[in-house]
Coordinates of C-alpha atoms and ligand atoms in Angstrom, one line a residue:
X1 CA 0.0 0.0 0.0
X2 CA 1.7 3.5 -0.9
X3 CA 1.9 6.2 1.5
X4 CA -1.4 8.3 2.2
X5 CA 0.7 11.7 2.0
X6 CA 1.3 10.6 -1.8
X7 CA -2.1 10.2 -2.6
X8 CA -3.5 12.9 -4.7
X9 CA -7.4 11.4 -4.7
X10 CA -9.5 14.9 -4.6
X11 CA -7.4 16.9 -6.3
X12 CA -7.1 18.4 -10.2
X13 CA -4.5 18.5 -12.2
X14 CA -3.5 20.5 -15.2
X15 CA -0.8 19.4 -18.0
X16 CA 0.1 21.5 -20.9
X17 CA 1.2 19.9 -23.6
X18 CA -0.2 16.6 -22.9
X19 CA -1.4 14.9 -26.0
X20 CA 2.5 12.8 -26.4
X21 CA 5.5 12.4 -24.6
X22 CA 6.3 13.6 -21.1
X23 CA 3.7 15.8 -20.5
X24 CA 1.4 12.3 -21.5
X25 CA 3.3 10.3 -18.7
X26 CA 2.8 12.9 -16.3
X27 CA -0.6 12.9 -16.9
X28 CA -0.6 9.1 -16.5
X29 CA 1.0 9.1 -13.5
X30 CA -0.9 12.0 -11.1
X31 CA -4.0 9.9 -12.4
X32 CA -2.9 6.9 -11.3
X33 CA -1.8 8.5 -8.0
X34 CA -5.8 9.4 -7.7
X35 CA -6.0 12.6 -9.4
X36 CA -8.6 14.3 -11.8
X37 CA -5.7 15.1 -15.1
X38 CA -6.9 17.9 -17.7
X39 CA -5.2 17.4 -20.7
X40 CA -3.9 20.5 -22.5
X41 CA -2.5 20.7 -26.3
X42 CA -3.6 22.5 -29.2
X43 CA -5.0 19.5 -31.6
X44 CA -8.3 18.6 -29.8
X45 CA -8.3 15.4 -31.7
X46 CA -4.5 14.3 -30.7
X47 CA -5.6 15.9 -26.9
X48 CA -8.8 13.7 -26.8
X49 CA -7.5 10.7 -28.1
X50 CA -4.7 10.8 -25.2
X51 CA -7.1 11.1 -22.4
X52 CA -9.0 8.3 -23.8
X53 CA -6.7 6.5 -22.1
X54 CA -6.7 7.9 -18.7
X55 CA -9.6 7.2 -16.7
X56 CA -12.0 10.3 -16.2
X57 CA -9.0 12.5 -17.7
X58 CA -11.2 16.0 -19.2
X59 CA -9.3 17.7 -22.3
X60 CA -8.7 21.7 -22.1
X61 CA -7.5 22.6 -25.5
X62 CA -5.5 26.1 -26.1
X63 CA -2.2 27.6 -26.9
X64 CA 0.0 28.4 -24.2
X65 CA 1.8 31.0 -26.1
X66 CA -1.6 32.9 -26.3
X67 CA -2.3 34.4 -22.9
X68 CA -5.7 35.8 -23.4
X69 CA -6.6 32.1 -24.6
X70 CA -5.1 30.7 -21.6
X71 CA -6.5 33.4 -19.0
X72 CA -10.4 32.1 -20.9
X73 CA -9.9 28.7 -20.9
X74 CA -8.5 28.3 -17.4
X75 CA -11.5 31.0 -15.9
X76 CA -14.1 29.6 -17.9
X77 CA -12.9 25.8 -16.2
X78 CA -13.1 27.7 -12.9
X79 CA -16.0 29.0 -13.2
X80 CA -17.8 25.2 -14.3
X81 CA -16.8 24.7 -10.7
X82 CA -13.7 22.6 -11.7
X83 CA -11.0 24.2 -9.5
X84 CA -7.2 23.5 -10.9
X85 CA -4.9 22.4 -7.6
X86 CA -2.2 21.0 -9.7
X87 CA -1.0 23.0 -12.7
X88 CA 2.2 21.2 -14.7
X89 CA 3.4 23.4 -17.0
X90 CA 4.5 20.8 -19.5
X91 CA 4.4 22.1 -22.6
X92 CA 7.6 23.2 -25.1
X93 CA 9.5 22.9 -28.1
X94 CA 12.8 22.6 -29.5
X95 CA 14.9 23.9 -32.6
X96 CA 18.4 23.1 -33.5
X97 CA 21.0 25.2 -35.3
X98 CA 24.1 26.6 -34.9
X99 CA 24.0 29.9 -33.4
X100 CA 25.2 31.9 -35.6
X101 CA 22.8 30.7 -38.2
X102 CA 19.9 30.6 -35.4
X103 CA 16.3 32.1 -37.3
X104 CA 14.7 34.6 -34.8
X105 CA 11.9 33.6 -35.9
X106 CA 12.8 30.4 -34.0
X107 CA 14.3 32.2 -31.2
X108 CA 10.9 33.9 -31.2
X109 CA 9.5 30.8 -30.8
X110 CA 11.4 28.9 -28.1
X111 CA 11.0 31.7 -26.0
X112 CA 6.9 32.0 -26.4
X113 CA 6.7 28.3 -26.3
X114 CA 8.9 27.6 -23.3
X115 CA 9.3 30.3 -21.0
X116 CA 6.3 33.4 -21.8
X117 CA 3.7 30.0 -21.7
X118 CA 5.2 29.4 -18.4
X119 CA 4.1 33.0 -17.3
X120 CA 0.8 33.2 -18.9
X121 CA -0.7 29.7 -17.6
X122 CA 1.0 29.8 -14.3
X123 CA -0.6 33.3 -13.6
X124 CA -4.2 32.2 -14.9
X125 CA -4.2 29.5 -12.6
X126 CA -2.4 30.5 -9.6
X127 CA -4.9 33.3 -9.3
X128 CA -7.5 31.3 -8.6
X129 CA -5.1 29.0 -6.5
X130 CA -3.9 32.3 -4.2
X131 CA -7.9 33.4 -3.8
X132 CA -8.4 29.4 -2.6
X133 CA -5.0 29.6 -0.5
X134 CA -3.5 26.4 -1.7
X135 CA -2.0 25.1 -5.1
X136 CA 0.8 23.3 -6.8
X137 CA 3.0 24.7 -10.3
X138 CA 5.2 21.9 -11.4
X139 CA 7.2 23.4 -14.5
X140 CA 9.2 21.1 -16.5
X141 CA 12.8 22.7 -17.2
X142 CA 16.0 20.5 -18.7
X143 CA 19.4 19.8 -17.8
X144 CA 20.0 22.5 -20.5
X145 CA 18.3 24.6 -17.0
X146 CA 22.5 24.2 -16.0
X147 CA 24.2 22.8 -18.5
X148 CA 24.7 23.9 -22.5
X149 CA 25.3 21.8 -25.6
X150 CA 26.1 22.6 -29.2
X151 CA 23.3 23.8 -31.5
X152 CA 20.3 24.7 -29.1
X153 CA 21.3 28.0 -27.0
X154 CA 18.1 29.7 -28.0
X155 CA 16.6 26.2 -25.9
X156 CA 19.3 26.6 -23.2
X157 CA 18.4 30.5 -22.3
X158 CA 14.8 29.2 -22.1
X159 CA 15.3 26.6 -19.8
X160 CA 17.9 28.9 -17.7
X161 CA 15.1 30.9 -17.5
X162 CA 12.3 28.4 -16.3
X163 CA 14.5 27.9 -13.4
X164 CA 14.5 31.4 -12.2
X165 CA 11.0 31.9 -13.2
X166 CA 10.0 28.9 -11.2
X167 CA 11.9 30.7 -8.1
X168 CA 10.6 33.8 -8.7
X169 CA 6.9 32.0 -8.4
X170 CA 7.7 30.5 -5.0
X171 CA 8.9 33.6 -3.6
X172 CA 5.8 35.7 -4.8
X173 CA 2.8 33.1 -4.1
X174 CA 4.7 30.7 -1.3
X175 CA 2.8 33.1 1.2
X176 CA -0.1 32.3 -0.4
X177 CA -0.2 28.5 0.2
X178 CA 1.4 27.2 -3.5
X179 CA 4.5 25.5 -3.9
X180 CA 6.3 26.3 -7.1
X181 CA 9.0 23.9 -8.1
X182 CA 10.4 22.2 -11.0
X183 CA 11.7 18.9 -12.8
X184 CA 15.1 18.9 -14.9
X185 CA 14.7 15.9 -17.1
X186 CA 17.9 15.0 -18.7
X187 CA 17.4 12.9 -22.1
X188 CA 13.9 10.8 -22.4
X189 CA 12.8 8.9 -25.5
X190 CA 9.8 10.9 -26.8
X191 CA 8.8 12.4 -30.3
X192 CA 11.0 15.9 -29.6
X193 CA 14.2 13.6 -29.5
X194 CA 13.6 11.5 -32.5
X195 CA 16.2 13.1 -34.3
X196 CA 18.4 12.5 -31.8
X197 CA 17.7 8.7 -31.0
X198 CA 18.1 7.8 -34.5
X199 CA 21.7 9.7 -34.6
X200 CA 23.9 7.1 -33.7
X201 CA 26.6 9.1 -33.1
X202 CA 24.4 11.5 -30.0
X203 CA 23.2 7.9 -29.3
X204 CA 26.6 6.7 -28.4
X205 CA 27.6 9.8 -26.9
X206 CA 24.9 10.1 -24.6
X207 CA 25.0 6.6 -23.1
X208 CA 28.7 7.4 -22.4
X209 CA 28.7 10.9 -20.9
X210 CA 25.3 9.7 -18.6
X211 CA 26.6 7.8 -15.3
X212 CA 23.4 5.6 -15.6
X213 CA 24.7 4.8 -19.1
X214 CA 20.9 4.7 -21.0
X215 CA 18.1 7.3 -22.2
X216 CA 15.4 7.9 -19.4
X217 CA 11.8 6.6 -19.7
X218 CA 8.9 9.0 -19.5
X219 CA 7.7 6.9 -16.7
X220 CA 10.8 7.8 -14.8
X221 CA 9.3 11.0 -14.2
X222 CA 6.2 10.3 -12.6
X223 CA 7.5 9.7 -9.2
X224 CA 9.0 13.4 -9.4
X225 CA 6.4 15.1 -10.1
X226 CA 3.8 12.6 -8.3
X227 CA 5.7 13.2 -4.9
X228 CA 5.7 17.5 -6.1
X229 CA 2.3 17.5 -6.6
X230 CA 1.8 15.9 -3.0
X231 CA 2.1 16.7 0.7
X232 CA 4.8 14.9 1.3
X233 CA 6.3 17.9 -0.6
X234 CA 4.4 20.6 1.1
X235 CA 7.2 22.3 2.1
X236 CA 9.5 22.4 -0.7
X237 CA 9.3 25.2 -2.4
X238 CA 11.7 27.0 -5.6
X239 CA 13.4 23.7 -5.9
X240 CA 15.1 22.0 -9.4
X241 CA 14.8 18.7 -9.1
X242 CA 17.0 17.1 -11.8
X243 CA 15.8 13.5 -13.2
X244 CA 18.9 12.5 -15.3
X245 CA 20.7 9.3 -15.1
X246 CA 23.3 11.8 -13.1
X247 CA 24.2 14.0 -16.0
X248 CA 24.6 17.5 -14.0
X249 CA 26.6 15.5 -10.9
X250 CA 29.0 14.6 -13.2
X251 CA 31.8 15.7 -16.1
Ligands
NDP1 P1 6.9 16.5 -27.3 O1 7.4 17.3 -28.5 O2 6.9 15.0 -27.4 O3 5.5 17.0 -26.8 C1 5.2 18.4 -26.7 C2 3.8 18.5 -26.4 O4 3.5 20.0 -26.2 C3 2.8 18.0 -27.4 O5 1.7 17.4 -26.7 C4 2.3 19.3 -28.1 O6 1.0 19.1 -28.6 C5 2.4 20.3 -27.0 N1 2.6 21.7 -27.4 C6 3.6 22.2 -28.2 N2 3.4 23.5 -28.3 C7 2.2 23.9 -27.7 C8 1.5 25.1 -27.5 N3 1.9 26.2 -28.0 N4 0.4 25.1 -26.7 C9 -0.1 23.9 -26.2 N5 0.6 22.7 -26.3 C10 1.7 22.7 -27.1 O7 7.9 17.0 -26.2 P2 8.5 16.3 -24.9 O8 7.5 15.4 -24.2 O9 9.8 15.7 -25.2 O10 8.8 17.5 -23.9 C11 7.9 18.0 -23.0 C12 8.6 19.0 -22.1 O11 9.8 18.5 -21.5 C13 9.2 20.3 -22.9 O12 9.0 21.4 -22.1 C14 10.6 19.9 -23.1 O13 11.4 21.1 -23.3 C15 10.9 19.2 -21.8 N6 12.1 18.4 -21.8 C16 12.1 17.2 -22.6 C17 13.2 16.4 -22.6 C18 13.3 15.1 -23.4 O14 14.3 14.4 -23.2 N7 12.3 14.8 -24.2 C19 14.4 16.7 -21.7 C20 14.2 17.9 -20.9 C21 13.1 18.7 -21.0 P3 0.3 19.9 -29.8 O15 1.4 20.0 -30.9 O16 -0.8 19.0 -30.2 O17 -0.1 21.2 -29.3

């Protein structure tokens, strides 16, 4: 029998970026650990067809990037009477190039996708959260949050950036009952590293410069952000927590 501080039975939890990958897994996980998941992406289909397979999951469909979309959608789910106490703010995207042929349109991009979506769904939902006096932001940063590597510094400043955001969150609302904290996954096989997996070369590379010598698995997560989104983590608050096979321990 698990511990009854990790059970989340009650509560409701929001993942952006949902519909694949880790934000999928997440999702799978604070379900299985009893909560109510809300599955966030911008493709209702690809969104709906990923809680299919999450008992009583619901589907909230918008574009974090958009914060007047996010504010309606997140007050309009409010207002149903569906109160968000776990927000995970999942969602992001990556482009590779050398810097000094980086678009900025890209740039543009990476920083909407990963950081400003950060900022606009984290605010629509912890006001609510502050007026209830309780609430939990989980945001998913990177071992890029410490650590660079060739071709992504555009993704690297982003991440850098959800770190500090995710501190600057704990200090403002901790005195409102949230806890703001974040996960650092290291490298996990999911669609936004397809590119890499089949490069044998990274492949290699990566199994060799990762002390647990492998690529995570999505489901590697869940405990993280499972034990985040619980009381047993009530008072840990501005906190990275890297999940990496012991990349950012070691050189
Ligand atoms: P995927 O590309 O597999 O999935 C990204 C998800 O985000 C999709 O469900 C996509 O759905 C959604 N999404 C993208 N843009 C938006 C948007 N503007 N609004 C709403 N939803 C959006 O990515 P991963 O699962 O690999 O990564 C998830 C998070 O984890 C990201 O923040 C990533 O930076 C981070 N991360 C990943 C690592 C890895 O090894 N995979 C390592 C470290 C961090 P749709 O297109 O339908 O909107």
């Amino acid at each position: 029998m698990s511990h009854p501080m990790f059970d989340l039975t009650g509560r409701r939890a929001l993942v952006t970026g949902a519909s694949q990958g880790i934000g999928h897994a997440l999702a799978r996980g604070l379900a299985e650990a009893g909560a109510q998941v809300v599955i966030n992406g911008r493709d209702r289909a690809r969104a709906e067809a990923a809680a299919a397979g999450i008992p009583g999951a619901e589907v909230l469909v918008f574009d974090v990037t958009d914060h007047e979309a996010a504010r309606a959608a997140v007050d309009g789910f409010e207002a149903a009477g569906k109160p968000i106490d776990i927000l995970v703010n999942n969602a992001g995207i990556q482009h590779r190039a050398p810097l000094q042929d980086f678009p900025a349109e890209a740039f543009e991009r990476l920083l909407q996708t990963n950081v400003a979506s950060v900022f606009h769904v984290g605010q629509a939902v912890a006001r609510h959260m502050i007026a209830r006096g309780r609430g939990r932001i989980i945001n998913i940063a990177s071992v890029q949050t410490a650590l660079a590597r060739p071709g992504i510094a555009p993704y690297t400043a982003t991440k850098g950036a959800v770190g500090n955001l995710t501190k600057g969150m704990a200090t403002d609302w901790a005195r409102h009952g949230l806890t703001c904290n974040a996960i650092a996954p290291g490298y996990f096989e999911t669609p936004l590293n397809a590119a890499l997996m089949a490069d044998a070369e990274f492949d290699a590379w990566l199994k060799k410069r990762t002390p647990a010598g492998r690529w995570g698995k999505v489901e590697e997560l869940q405990g993280a952000c499972i034990f985040l989104a619980s009381d047993a983590a009530s008072f840990v608050n501005g906190h990275i927590l890297y999940v990496d096979g012991g990349i950012t321990a070691s050189l």
